[in-house]
Amino acid sequence: MKTTSIWRQDADHTTYPQLQGSLVADAVIIGGGITGITTAHLLASAGKRVVVLEALKVAESTTGYSTGNLYAPVGEYLHQLKAKYDQETVNALTASRRAAINLIESLVQRYSIDCHFKRVPFYFLTEHPAEDSCIKDEFETALAAGLPAHFDTSSPLPYPISSALRLDGQAQFNPMAYVKELAAHTSGPNCLIFENSKVLKVDEGKTHVVHTQHGKVRARQVVHATHTPKGIWFLHTLLGPYREYALAVSLNSLPPEGTFWAYHAMHHHSLRPYTNDQGEHFLLILGESHKVGHKEDNEENFRKLEEYVRERFDVKAVEYRWAAQQYKPADSLPYIGRKHSGSEIYVATGFEADGLTYGTLSAMILSDLMLGKENQWAEMYSPTRHQPLKAAPKFIKENVDVMVQYLKDLPYRSQVEELADISSGEGKNIELDGKNYGAYRDDTGKLHVVSAVCTHMACLVHFNKAEKSWDCPCHGSRFDVDGRVLEGPAYLDLSRMQDKPTTSNRYKKITSAAFFAASALAGIYFYRKYAGNKKSSK
């Protein structure tokens, strides 16, 4: 079994250089995933001078760990969005997502990108008659939005179901292969792409300066295409970071093509078949999400996925397993646009588990804004929109949780007394000389000891047993066992035990906890104020 995503086997290797020295550009894009590369392509095609800075390798982070599904519905479910907003909002959302899928298809055709792109049906189904009403609500909402919706009582899956919504004309592809080839067609005089060029800070001004370890780029416009913006933003109080797990299994008999959401108890498992370039057949299954850094035994999530798929399919073996990150927005819509009114700093985040479609849509919206064009969906997705009634419940929940994470670790609790107590394959929190550390012992017996204080906002990181990483339970930053940033809003690596800690004082933790407590209280205030006004107006 390989502990990586299945897409890597059919994607080309990239060899873009590391940024060295200083450059000047019209726009800098931080992040070389589907959002960053598509934005770069649209801007460069319009004549902009663009620089893309990727911390690792193009398309091998968040994009390369998705399921490769493209569809008009969303994980929040259309009928729930209708209840929260209205049918008009659902219509605009599905229209925007369909436009993004059409753009992907047009780019695949224009450049003959070999990424297994195909149009397939989408199924939202349940095995449980008690949940038929949910399927029917989704069907009726999709039909009202103009989607090619059908209500069924069967599906191509090899087990009985109670009901299903079927949407024709949705799509699938290999996301890593797609983005890598699109990058190859984008790279050129108008677009310079750099790998292994982690951004360390952004100096904002009339002309922004983006710094990496070995260089910097000056530009009037900067895009944070990093799944969640780097640094400290108020926007982080509106996002909930979650981890989700995936398996690719080999089967004795592969189900027909399609994307399948198997719904139960307000959650769903996502399934899809995939045949690689070698003609090998797999079934992909994704689910079992939890908030980042909150799970004691991450291995349990993989075990539950395997149990689920083995109960329903004739599984030969688990071939691949991996996990992916998502950020849930407070009011159920992603944040795409300017950091604030008049700003030339741009962001795209809050995609939940729909990053491929929303990432492409973000590129469409951001490139229009940066080129001075109108975009019909820009206002709906703007990060500066104000939705107190719709955002307050999640806003309060996430920020109270962050505050709790800060406060519960203030009296630091070591999981072991001595480094010698840590066995091979284990990662433990430990206090040494009055400082907080995370210590991991690898299979060779070597210890890897880093500061346990997240360099983003000083929350304490927790060990991720399944992926061998240190995960921050507050805003989702993740670090490898040597402290290097893997993803999330943190710019800086965790300091190693022999280095001077980058962040460790308790005052910062208390201040940060107070900030998020104030944010949560503000959310309660606005919720009550606006909810009261709404009730009194009836």
CSV table of N, CA and C in Angstrom, one decimal, residues 55-206:
chain,number,residue,atom,x,y,z
A,55,ALA,N,5.7,26.5,-2.9
A,55,ALA,CA,6.6,26.1,-1.8
A,55,ALA,C,7.2,24.7,-2.0
A,56,LEU,N,6.4,23.8,-2.7
A,56,LEU,CA,6.9,22.4,-2.9
A,56,LEU,C,7.0,22.2,-4.4
A,57,LYS,N,6.1,21.4,-5.0
A,57,LYS,CA,6.1,21.1,-6.4
A,57,LYS,C,4.7,21.4,-6.9
A,58,VAL,N,4.6,21.9,-8.2
A,58,VAL,CA,3.4,22.3,-8.8
A,58,VAL,C,2.4,21.1,-8.7
A,59,ALA,N,1.2,21.4,-8.2
A,59,ALA,CA,0.0,20.5,-8.1
A,59,ALA,C,0.2,19.3,-7.2
A,60,GLU,N,1.2,19.3,-6.4
A,60,GLU,CA,1.4,18.1,-5.5
A,60,GLU,C,1.0,18.3,-4.1
A,61,SER,N,0.4,19.4,-3.8
A,61,SER,CA,-0.1,19.7,-2.4
A,61,SER,C,-1.6,19.4,-2.4
A,62,THR,N,-2.4,20.4,-2.1
A,62,THR,CA,-3.9,20.2,-1.9
A,62,THR,C,-4.5,19.6,-3.2
A,63,THR,N,-4.2,20.2,-4.3
A,63,THR,CA,-4.8,19.8,-5.6
A,63,THR,C,-4.5,18.3,-5.8
A,64,GLY,N,-3.3,17.9,-5.6
A,64,GLY,CA,-2.9,16.5,-5.8
A,64,GLY,C,-3.5,15.5,-4.8
A,65,TYR,N,-4.2,16.0,-3.8
A,65,TYR,CA,-4.8,15.1,-2.9
A,65,TYR,C,-6.3,15.1,-2.8
A,66,SER,N,-6.9,15.6,-3.9
A,66,SER,CA,-8.4,15.7,-4.1
A,66,SER,C,-8.9,14.4,-4.8
A,67,THR,N,-10.2,14.3,-5.0
A,67,THR,CA,-10.7,13.1,-5.6
A,67,THR,C,-10.9,13.2,-7.1
A,68,GLY,N,-10.7,14.4,-7.7
A,68,GLY,CA,-10.8,14.6,-9.1
A,68,GLY,C,-12.2,14.7,-9.6
A,69,ASN,N,-13.1,15.0,-8.7
A,69,ASN,CA,-14.5,15.1,-9.1
A,69,ASN,C,-14.9,16.6,-9.4
A,70,LEU,N,-15.7,16.8,-10.4
A,70,LEU,CA,-16.2,18.1,-10.8
A,70,LEU,C,-17.7,18.1,-10.9
A,71,TYR,N,-18.4,18.9,-10.1
A,71,TYR,CA,-19.9,18.9,-10.1
A,71,TYR,C,-20.5,20.2,-9.7
A,72,ALA,N,-21.7,20.4,-10.0
A,72,ALA,CA,-22.4,21.6,-9.7
A,72,ALA,C,-22.9,21.7,-8.2
A,73,PRO,N,-23.3,20.6,-7.6
A,73,PRO,CA,-23.7,20.6,-6.2
A,73,PRO,C,-22.5,20.9,-5.3
A,74,VAL,N,-22.8,21.1,-4.0
A,74,VAL,CA,-21.8,21.3,-3.0
A,74,VAL,C,-22.0,20.5,-1.8
A,75,GLY,N,-20.9,20.3,-1.0
A,75,GLY,CA,-21.0,19.5,0.2
A,75,GLY,C,-21.9,20.0,1.3
A,76,GLU,N,-22.3,21.3,1.2
A,76,GLU,CA,-23.2,21.9,2.1
A,76,GLU,C,-24.6,21.5,1.8
A,77,TYR,N,-24.8,21.0,0.6
A,77,TYR,CA,-26.1,20.5,0.0
A,77,TYR,C,-27.0,21.7,-0.4
A,78,LEU,N,-27.5,21.6,-1.6
A,78,LEU,CA,-28.2,22.7,-2.3
A,78,LEU,C,-29.5,23.1,-1.5
A,79,HIS,N,-30.2,22.1,-1.0
A,79,HIS,CA,-31.5,22.5,-0.3
A,79,HIS,C,-31.2,23.2,1.0
A,80,GLN,N,-30.0,22.9,1.6
A,80,GLN,CA,-29.7,23.6,2.9
A,80,GLN,C,-29.3,25.1,2.5
A,81,LEU,N,-28.6,25.3,1.4
A,81,LEU,CA,-28.2,26.6,1.0
A,81,LEU,C,-29.5,27.4,0.7
A,82,LYS,N,-30.5,26.8,0.1
A,82,LYS,CA,-31.7,27.4,-0.3
A,82,LYS,C,-32.4,27.9,1.0
A,83,ALA,N,-32.4,27.0,2.0
A,83,ALA,CA,-33.0,27.4,3.3
A,83,ALA,C,-32.3,28.6,4.0
A,84,LYS,N,-30.9,28.6,3.8
A,84,LYS,CA,-30.1,29.6,4.5
A,84,LYS,C,-30.2,30.9,3.7
A,85,TYR,N,-30.2,30.8,2.3
A,85,TYR,CA,-30.3,32.0,1.5
A,85,TYR,C,-31.6,32.0,0.8
A,86,ASP,N,-31.6,31.6,-0.5
A,86,ASP,CA,-32.8,31.5,-1.3
A,86,ASP,C,-32.5,30.8,-2.6
A,87,GLN,N,-33.5,30.5,-3.4
A,87,GLN,CA,-33.3,29.8,-4.7
A,87,GLN,C,-32.4,30.5,-5.6
A,88,GLU,N,-32.5,31.9,-5.6
A,88,GLU,CA,-31.7,32.7,-6.5
A,88,GLU,C,-30.2,32.5,-6.2
A,89,THR,N,-29.8,32.4,-5.0
A,89,THR,CA,-28.4,32.2,-4.6
A,89,THR,C,-28.0,30.8,-5.1
A,90,VAL,N,-28.8,29.8,-4.9
A,90,VAL,CA,-28.5,28.5,-5.4
A,90,VAL,C,-28.3,28.5,-6.9
A,91,ASN,N,-29.2,29.2,-7.6
A,91,ASN,CA,-29.1,29.3,-9.1
A,91,ASN,C,-27.7,29.9,-9.5
A,92,ALA,N,-27.3,31.0,-8.8
A,92,ALA,CA,-26.1,31.6,-9.1
A,92,ALA,C,-24.9,30.7,-8.8
A,93,LEU,N,-25.0,30.1,-7.6
A,93,LEU,CA,-23.9,29.2,-7.2
A,93,LEU,C,-23.7,28.0,-8.2
A,94,THR,N,-24.7,27.4,-8.6
A,94,THR,CA,-24.6,26.2,-9.5
A,94,THR,C,-24.2,26.7,-10.9
A,95,ALA,N,-24.7,27.9,-11.3
A,95,ALA,CA,-24.3,28.4,-12.6
A,95,ALA,C,-22.8,28.7,-12.7
A,96,SER,N,-22.3,29.3,-11.6
A,96,SER,CA,-20.9,29.6,-11.5
A,96,SER,C,-20.0,28.4,-11.5
A,97,ARG,N,-20.4,27.4,-10.8
A,97,ARG,CA,-19.7,26.1,-10.8
A,97,ARG,C,-19.7,25.4,-12.1
A,98,ARG,N,-20.8,25.4,-12.8
A,98,ARG,CA,-20.9,24.8,-14.1
A,98,ARG,C,-20.0,25.6,-15.1
A,99,ALA,N,-19.9,26.9,-14.9
A,99,ALA,CA,-19.0,27.7,-15.8
A,99,ALA,C,-17.6,27.3,-15.6
A,100,ALA,N,-17.2,27.0,-14.3
A,100,ALA,CA,-15.8,26.6,-14.0
A,100,ALA,C,-15.5,25.2,-14.6
A,101,ILE,N,-16.4,24.3,-14.6
A,101,ILE,CA,-16.2,23.0,-15.2
A,101,ILE,C,-16.1,23.1,-16.7
A,102,ASN,N,-16.9,24.0,-17.3
A,102,ASN,CA,-16.8,24.2,-18.7
A,102,ASN,C,-15.4,24.8,-19.1
A,103,LEU,N,-14.9,25.7,-18.2
A,103,LEU,CA,-13.5,26.2,-18.5
A,103,LEU,C,-12.5,25.1,-18.5
A,104,ILE,N,-12.6,24.3,-17.5
A,104,ILE,CA,-11.6,23.1,-17.4
A,104,ILE,C,-11.7,22.3,-18.7
A,105,GLU,N,-12.9,22.0,-19.1
A,105,GLU,CA,-13.1,21.2,-20.3
A,105,GLU,C,-12.5,21.9,-21.6
A,106,SER,N,-12.7,23.2,-21.6
A,106,SER,CA,-12.2,23.9,-22.8
A,106,SER,C,-10.7,24.0,-22.8
A,107,LEU,N,-10.1,24.1,-21.7
A,107,LEU,CA,-8.6,24.1,-21.6
A,107,LEU,C,-8.0,22.7,-21.9
A,108,VAL,N,-8.7,21.7,-21.5
A,108,VAL,CA,-8.3,20.3,-21.8
A,108,VAL,C,-8.3,20.1,-23.3
A,109,GLN,N,-9.4,20.6,-23.9
A,109,GLN,CA,-9.5,20.4,-25.4
A,109,GLN,C,-8.5,21.3,-26.1
A,110,ARG,N,-8.3,22.5,-25.7
A,110,ARG,CA,-7.4,23.5,-26.4
A,110,ARG,C,-6.0,23.0,-26.4
A,111,TYR,N,-5.5,22.4,-25.3
A,111,TYR,CA,-4.1,22.0,-25.2
A,111,TYR,C,-4.0,20.5,-25.2
A,112,SER,N,-5.0,19.8,-25.5
A,112,SER,CA,-5.0,18.3,-25.6
A,112,SER,C,-4.3,17.7,-24.4
A,113,ILE,N,-4.8,18.2,-23.2
A,113,ILE,CA,-4.3,17.7,-21.9
A,113,ILE,C,-4.7,16.3,-21.6
A,114,ASP,N,-3.7,15.5,-21.4
A,114,ASP,CA,-4.0,14.0,-21.1
A,114,ASP,C,-4.2,13.9,-19.6
A,115,CYS,N,-5.5,14.0,-19.2
A,115,CYS,CA,-5.8,13.9,-17.7
A,115,CYS,C,-7.1,13.1,-17.4
A,116,HIS,N,-7.5,12.3,-18.4
A,116,HIS,CA,-8.7,11.4,-18.2
A,116,HIS,C,-9.9,12.2,-18.0
A,117,PHE,N,-10.0,13.4,-18.6
A,117,PHE,CA,-11.3,14.2,-18.4
A,117,PHE,C,-12.4,13.5,-19.1
A,118,LYS,N,-13.6,13.4,-18.4
A,118,LYS,CA,-14.7,12.8,-19.0
A,118,LYS,C,-16.0,13.3,-18.3
A,119,ARG,N,-17.1,13.4,-19.0
A,119,ARG,CA,-18.4,13.7,-18.5
A,119,ARG,C,-19.0,12.5,-17.9
A,120,VAL,N,-19.5,12.5,-16.7
A,120,VAL,CA,-20.1,11.4,-16.0
A,120,VAL,C,-21.3,11.9,-15.2
A,121,PRO,N,-22.2,10.9,-14.9
A,121,PRO,CA,-23.3,11.3,-14.0
A,121,PRO,C,-22.9,11.4,-12.5
A,122,PHE,N,-23.6,12.2,-11.8
A,122,PHE,CA,-23.4,12.4,-10.4
A,122,PHE,C,-24.6,11.9,-9.6
A,123,TYR,N,-24.4,11.1,-8.6
A,123,TYR,CA,-25.5,10.6,-7.8
A,123,TYR,C,-25.3,11.0,-6.3
A,124,PHE,N,-26.5,11.5,-5.8
A,124,PHE,CA,-26.6,11.8,-4.4
A,124,PHE,C,-27.6,10.8,-3.9
A,125,LEU,N,-27.2,9.8,-3.1
A,125,LEU,CA,-28.1,8.7,-2.8
A,125,LEU,C,-28.0,8.3,-1.3
A,126,THR,N,-29.0,7.5,-0.9
A,126,THR,CA,-29.1,7.0,0.5
A,126,THR,C,-29.5,5.5,0.5
A,127,GLU,N,-29.1,4.8,1.4
A,127,GLU,CA,-29.5,3.4,1.6
A,127,GLU,C,-30.7,3.3,2.6
A,128,HIS,N,-31.0,4.5,3.2
A,128,HIS,CA,-31.9,4.5,4.3
A,128,HIS,C,-33.2,5.2,4.0
A,129,PRO,N,-34.4,4.5,4.0
A,129,PRO,CA,-35.7,5.2,3.6
A,129,PRO,C,-36.0,6.4,4.5
A,130,ALA,N,-35.5,6.5,5.7
A,130,ALA,CA,-35.8,7.6,6.5
A,130,ALA,C,-35.2,8.9,6.0
A,131,GLU,N,-34.2,8.8,5.1
A,131,GLU,CA,-33.5,9.9,4.5
A,131,GLU,C,-33.9,10.2,3.1
A,132,ASP,N,-35.0,9.6,2.6
A,132,ASP,CA,-35.5,9.9,1.3
A,132,ASP,C,-35.9,11.3,1.1
A,133,SER,N,-36.4,11.9,2.2
A,133,SER,CA,-36.9,13.3,2.1
A,133,SER,C,-35.7,14.2,1.8
A,134,CYS,N,-34.5,14.0,2.3
A,134,CYS,CA,-33.4,14.8,2.0
A,134,CYS,C,-33.0,14.7,0.6
A,135,ILE,N,-33.0,13.5,0.0
A,135,ILE,CA,-32.7,13.3,-1.4
A,135,ILE,C,-33.7,14.0,-2.3
A,136,LYS,N,-35.0,13.9,-1.9
A,136,LYS,CA,-36.0,14.6,-2.7
A,136,LYS,C,-35.9,16.1,-2.6
A,137,ASP,N,-35.6,16.6,-1.4
A,137,ASP,CA,-35.3,18.1,-1.3
A,137,ASP,C,-34.2,18.5,-2.2
A,138,GLU,N,-33.1,17.7,-2.2
A,138,GLU,CA,-32.0,18.1,-3.1
A,138,GLU,C,-32.3,18.0,-4.5
A,139,PHE,N,-33.1,17.0,-4.9
A,139,PHE,CA,-33.6,16.9,-6.3
A,139,PHE,C,-34.4,18.1,-6.7
A,140,GLU,N,-35.4,18.5,-5.9
A,140,GLU,CA,-36.3,19.6,-6.2
A,140,GLU,C,-35.5,20.9,-6.3
A,141,THR,N,-34.5,21.1,-5.4
A,141,THR,CA,-33.7,22.3,-5.5
A,141,THR,C,-32.8,22.3,-6.7
A,142,ALA,N,-32.2,21.2,-7.0
A,142,ALA,CA,-31.4,21.1,-8.2
A,142,ALA,C,-32.2,21.3,-9.5
A,143,LEU,N,-33.4,20.8,-9.5
A,143,LEU,CA,-34.3,20.9,-10.7
A,143,LEU,C,-34.6,22.4,-10.9
A,144,ALA,N,-35.0,23.1,-9.8
A,144,ALA,CA,-35.3,24.5,-9.8
A,144,ALA,C,-34.1,25.4,-10.3
A,145,ALA,N,-32.9,24.9,-10.0
A,145,ALA,CA,-31.7,25.6,-10.4
A,145,ALA,C,-31.4,25.4,-11.9
A,146,GLY,N,-32.2,24.6,-12.6
A,146,GLY,CA,-31.9,24.3,-14.0
A,146,GLY,C,-30.9,23.2,-14.3
A,147,LEU,N,-30.6,22.4,-13.3
A,147,LEU,CA,-29.7,21.3,-13.5
A,147,LEU,C,-30.4,20.1,-14.1
A,148,PRO,N,-29.7,19.3,-14.8
A,148,PRO,CA,-30.3,18.1,-15.4
A,148,PRO,C,-30.5,17.0,-14.4
A,149,ALA,N,-31.5,17.2,-13.5
A,149,ALA,CA,-31.8,16.4,-12.4
A,149,ALA,C,-32.8,15.3,-12.7
A,150,HIS,N,-32.6,14.1,-12.1
A,150,HIS,CA,-33.6,13.0,-12.2
A,150,HIS,C,-33.6,12.3,-10.8
A,151,PHE,N,-34.8,11.9,-10.4
A,151,PHE,CA,-35.0,11.1,-9.2
A,151,PHE,C,-35.1,9.7,-9.5
A,152,ASP,N,-34.3,8.9,-8.8
A,152,ASP,CA,-34.2,7.4,-9.1
A,152,ASP,C,-34.4,6.7,-7.8
A,153,THR,N,-34.7,5.4,-7.9
A,153,THR,CA,-34.8,4.5,-6.7
A,153,THR,C,-33.7,3.4,-6.9
A,154,SER,N,-32.8,3.5,-7.8
A,154,SER,CA,-31.7,2.6,-8.0
A,154,SER,C,-30.5,3.3,-8.5
A,155,SER,N,-29.4,2.6,-8.4
A,155,SER,CA,-28.1,3.2,-8.9
A,155,SER,C,-27.2,2.1,-9.5
A,156,PRO,N,-26.2,2.4,-10.2
A,156,PRO,CA,-25.3,1.4,-10.7
A,156,PRO,C,-24.4,0.7,-9.7
A,157,LEU,N,-24.5,1.1,-8.4
A,157,LEU,CA,-23.7,0.5,-7.4
A,157,LEU,C,-24.2,-0.9,-7.1
A,158,PRO,N,-23.3,-1.8,-6.7
A,158,PRO,CA,-23.7,-3.3,-6.5
A,158,PRO,C,-24.4,-3.6,-5.2
A,159,TYR,N,-25.2,-2.6,-4.7
A,159,TYR,CA,-25.9,-2.9,-3.4
A,159,TYR,C,-27.2,-2.0,-3.5
A,160,PRO,N,-28.3,-2.4,-2.8
A,160,PRO,CA,-29.5,-1.7,-2.9
A,160,PRO,C,-29.5,-0.3,-2.2
A,161,ILE,N,-30.2,0.6,-2.8
A,161,ILE,CA,-30.4,1.9,-2.2
A,161,ILE,C,-31.9,2.2,-2.1
A,162,SER,N,-32.2,3.3,-1.3
A,162,SER,CA,-33.6,3.7,-1.2
A,162,SER,C,-34.0,4.7,-2.2
A,163,SER,N,-33.1,5.7,-2.4
A,163,SER,CA,-33.4,6.7,-3.4
A,163,SER,C,-32.2,7.5,-3.8
A,164,ALA,N,-32.2,8.2,-4.9
A,164,ALA,CA,-31.1,8.9,-5.5
A,164,ALA,C,-31.5,10.1,-6.3
A,165,LEU,N,-30.7,11.1,-6.2
A,165,LEU,CA,-30.7,12.2,-7.2
A,165,LEU,C,-29.6,11.9,-8.2
A,166,ARG,N,-29.9,12.0,-9.5
A,166,ARG,CA,-28.9,11.8,-10.5
A,166,ARG,C,-28.8,13.1,-11.3
A,167,LEU,N,-27.6,13.6,-11.5
A,167,LEU,CA,-27.3,14.7,-12.3
A,167,LEU,C,-26.5,14.3,-13.5
A,168,ASP,N,-26.9,14.4,-14.7
A,168,ASP,CA,-26.1,14.1,-15.9
A,168,ASP,C,-25.1,15.2,-16.2
A,169,GLY,N,-24.1,14.9,-17.0
A,169,GLY,CA,-23.2,15.9,-17.5
A,169,GLY,C,-22.2,16.5,-16.5
A,170,GLN,N,-22.0,15.8,-15.4
A,170,GLN,CA,-20.9,16.3,-14.5
A,170,GLN,C,-19.6,15.7,-15.0
A,171,ALA,N,-18.5,15.8,-14.2
A,171,ALA,CA,-17.2,15.5,-14.8
A,171,ALA,C,-16.2,14.9,-13.8
A,172,GLN,N,-15.2,14.3,-14.3
A,172,GLN,CA,-14.1,13.8,-13.5
A,172,GLN,C,-12.8,13.9,-14.3
A,173,PHE,N,-11.6,14.0,-13.6
A,173,PHE,CA,-10.3,14.0,-14.3
A,173,PHE,C,-9.3,13.7,-13.3
A,174,ASN,N,-8.0,13.6,-13.7
A,174,ASN,CA,-6.9,13.5,-12.9
A,174,ASN,C,-6.4,14.9,-12.6
A,175,PRO,N,-6.6,15.5,-11.4
A,175,PRO,CA,-6.3,16.9,-11.1
A,175,PRO,C,-4.8,17.2,-11.2
A,176,MET,N,-4.0,16.3,-10.8
A,176,MET,CA,-2.5,16.6,-10.8
A,176,MET,C,-2.0,16.6,-12.2
A,177,ALA,N,-2.4,15.7,-13.0
A,177,ALA,CA,-2.0,15.7,-14.4
A,177,ALA,C,-2.5,16.9,-15.1
A,178,TYR,N,-3.7,17.3,-14.9
A,178,TYR,CA,-4.3,18.5,-15.5
A,178,TYR,C,-3.5,19.8,-15.2
A,179,VAL,N,-3.2,20.0,-13.9
A,179,VAL,CA,-2.6,21.2,-13.5
A,179,VAL,C,-1.1,21.3,-13.9
A,180,LYS,N,-0.5,20.1,-13.9
A,180,LYS,CA,0.9,20.1,-14.3
A,180,LYS,C,1.0,20.4,-15.8
A,181,GLU,N,0.1,19.9,-16.6
A,181,GLU,CA,0.2,20.2,-18.1
A,181,GLU,C,-0.3,21.6,-18.3
A,182,LEU,N,-1.3,22.1,-17.6
A,182,LEU,CA,-1.7,23.5,-17.8
A,182,LEU,C,-0.5,24.4,-17.4
A,183,ALA,N,0.2,24.1,-16.4
A,183,ALA,CA,1.4,24.9,-16.0
A,183,ALA,C,2.4,24.9,-17.1
A,184,ALA,N,2.6,23.8,-17.8
A,184,ALA,CA,3.6,23.7,-18.9
A,184,ALA,C,3.2,24.6,-20.0
A,185,HIS,N,1.9,24.7,-20.3
A,185,HIS,CA,1.4,25.5,-21.4
A,185,HIS,C,1.4,27.0,-21.0
A,186,THR,N,1.4,27.3,-19.7
A,186,THR,CA,1.4,28.6,-19.2
A,186,THR,C,2.7,29.2,-19.0
A,187,SER,N,3.7,28.4,-18.6
A,187,SER,CA,5.1,28.9,-18.4
A,187,SER,C,5.7,29.5,-19.7
A,188,GLY,N,6.2,30.6,-19.6
A,188,GLY,CA,6.8,31.3,-20.7
A,188,GLY,C,7.2,32.7,-20.4
A,189,PRO,N,7.3,33.6,-21.5
A,189,PRO,CA,7.7,35.0,-21.3
A,189,PRO,C,6.8,35.7,-20.3
A,190,ASN,N,5.5,35.5,-20.3
A,190,ASN,CA,4.6,36.2,-19.4
A,190,ASN,C,4.4,35.5,-18.1
A,191,CYS,N,4.9,34.3,-17.9
A,191,CYS,CA,4.7,33.6,-16.6
A,191,CYS,C,5.9,32.8,-16.2
A,192,LEU,N,6.5,33.2,-15.1
A,192,LEU,CA,7.6,32.5,-14.6
A,192,LEU,C,7.2,31.7,-13.4
A,193,ILE,N,7.4,30.4,-13.4
A,193,ILE,CA,7.0,29.5,-12.3
A,193,ILE,C,8.2,29.0,-11.5
A,194,PHE,N,8.1,29.1,-10.2
A,194,PHE,CA,9.2,28.7,-9.4
A,194,PHE,C,8.7,27.6,-8.3
A,195,GLU,N,9.5,26.5,-8.2
A,195,GLU,CA,9.2,25.5,-7.2
A,195,GLU,C,10.2,25.6,-6.1
A,196,ASN,N,9.9,24.9,-5.0
A,196,ASN,CA,10.7,24.9,-3.8
A,196,ASN,C,11.1,26.4,-3.4
A,197,SER,N,10.1,27.2,-3.5
A,197,SER,CA,10.3,28.6,-3.2
A,197,SER,C,9.2,29.1,-2.3
A,198,LYS,N,9.3,28.7,-1.0
A,198,LYS,CA,8.3,29.0,0.0
A,198,LYS,C,8.4,30.5,0.4
A,199,VAL,N,7.2,31.1,0.4
A,199,VAL,CA,7.1,32.5,0.8
A,199,VAL,C,7.2,32.6,2.3
A,200,LEU,N,8.0,33.5,2.7
A,200,LEU,CA,8.3,33.7,4.1
A,200,LEU,C,7.5,34.9,4.7
A,201,LYS,N,7.3,35.9,3.9
A,201,LYS,CA,6.5,37.1,4.3
A,201,LYS,C,6.1,37.9,3.1
A,202,VAL,N,5.1,38.7,3.3
A,202,VAL,CA,4.6,39.7,2.2
A,202,VAL,C,4.6,41.1,2.9
A,203,ASP,N,5.5,41.9,2.4
A,203,ASP,CA,5.4,43.3,2.8
A,203,ASP,C,4.4,44.1,1.9
A,204,GLU,N,3.3,44.5,2.5
A,204,GLU,CA,2.2,45.1,1.8
A,204,GLU,C,2.5,46.6,1.7
A,205,GLY,N,2.2,47.2,0.5
A,205,GLY,CA,2.4,48.6,0.3
A,205,GLY,C,1.8,48.9,-1.1
A,206,LYS,N,2.2,50.1,-1.6
A,206,LYS,CA,1.7,50.5,-2.9
A,206,LYS,C,2.2,49.5,-3.9
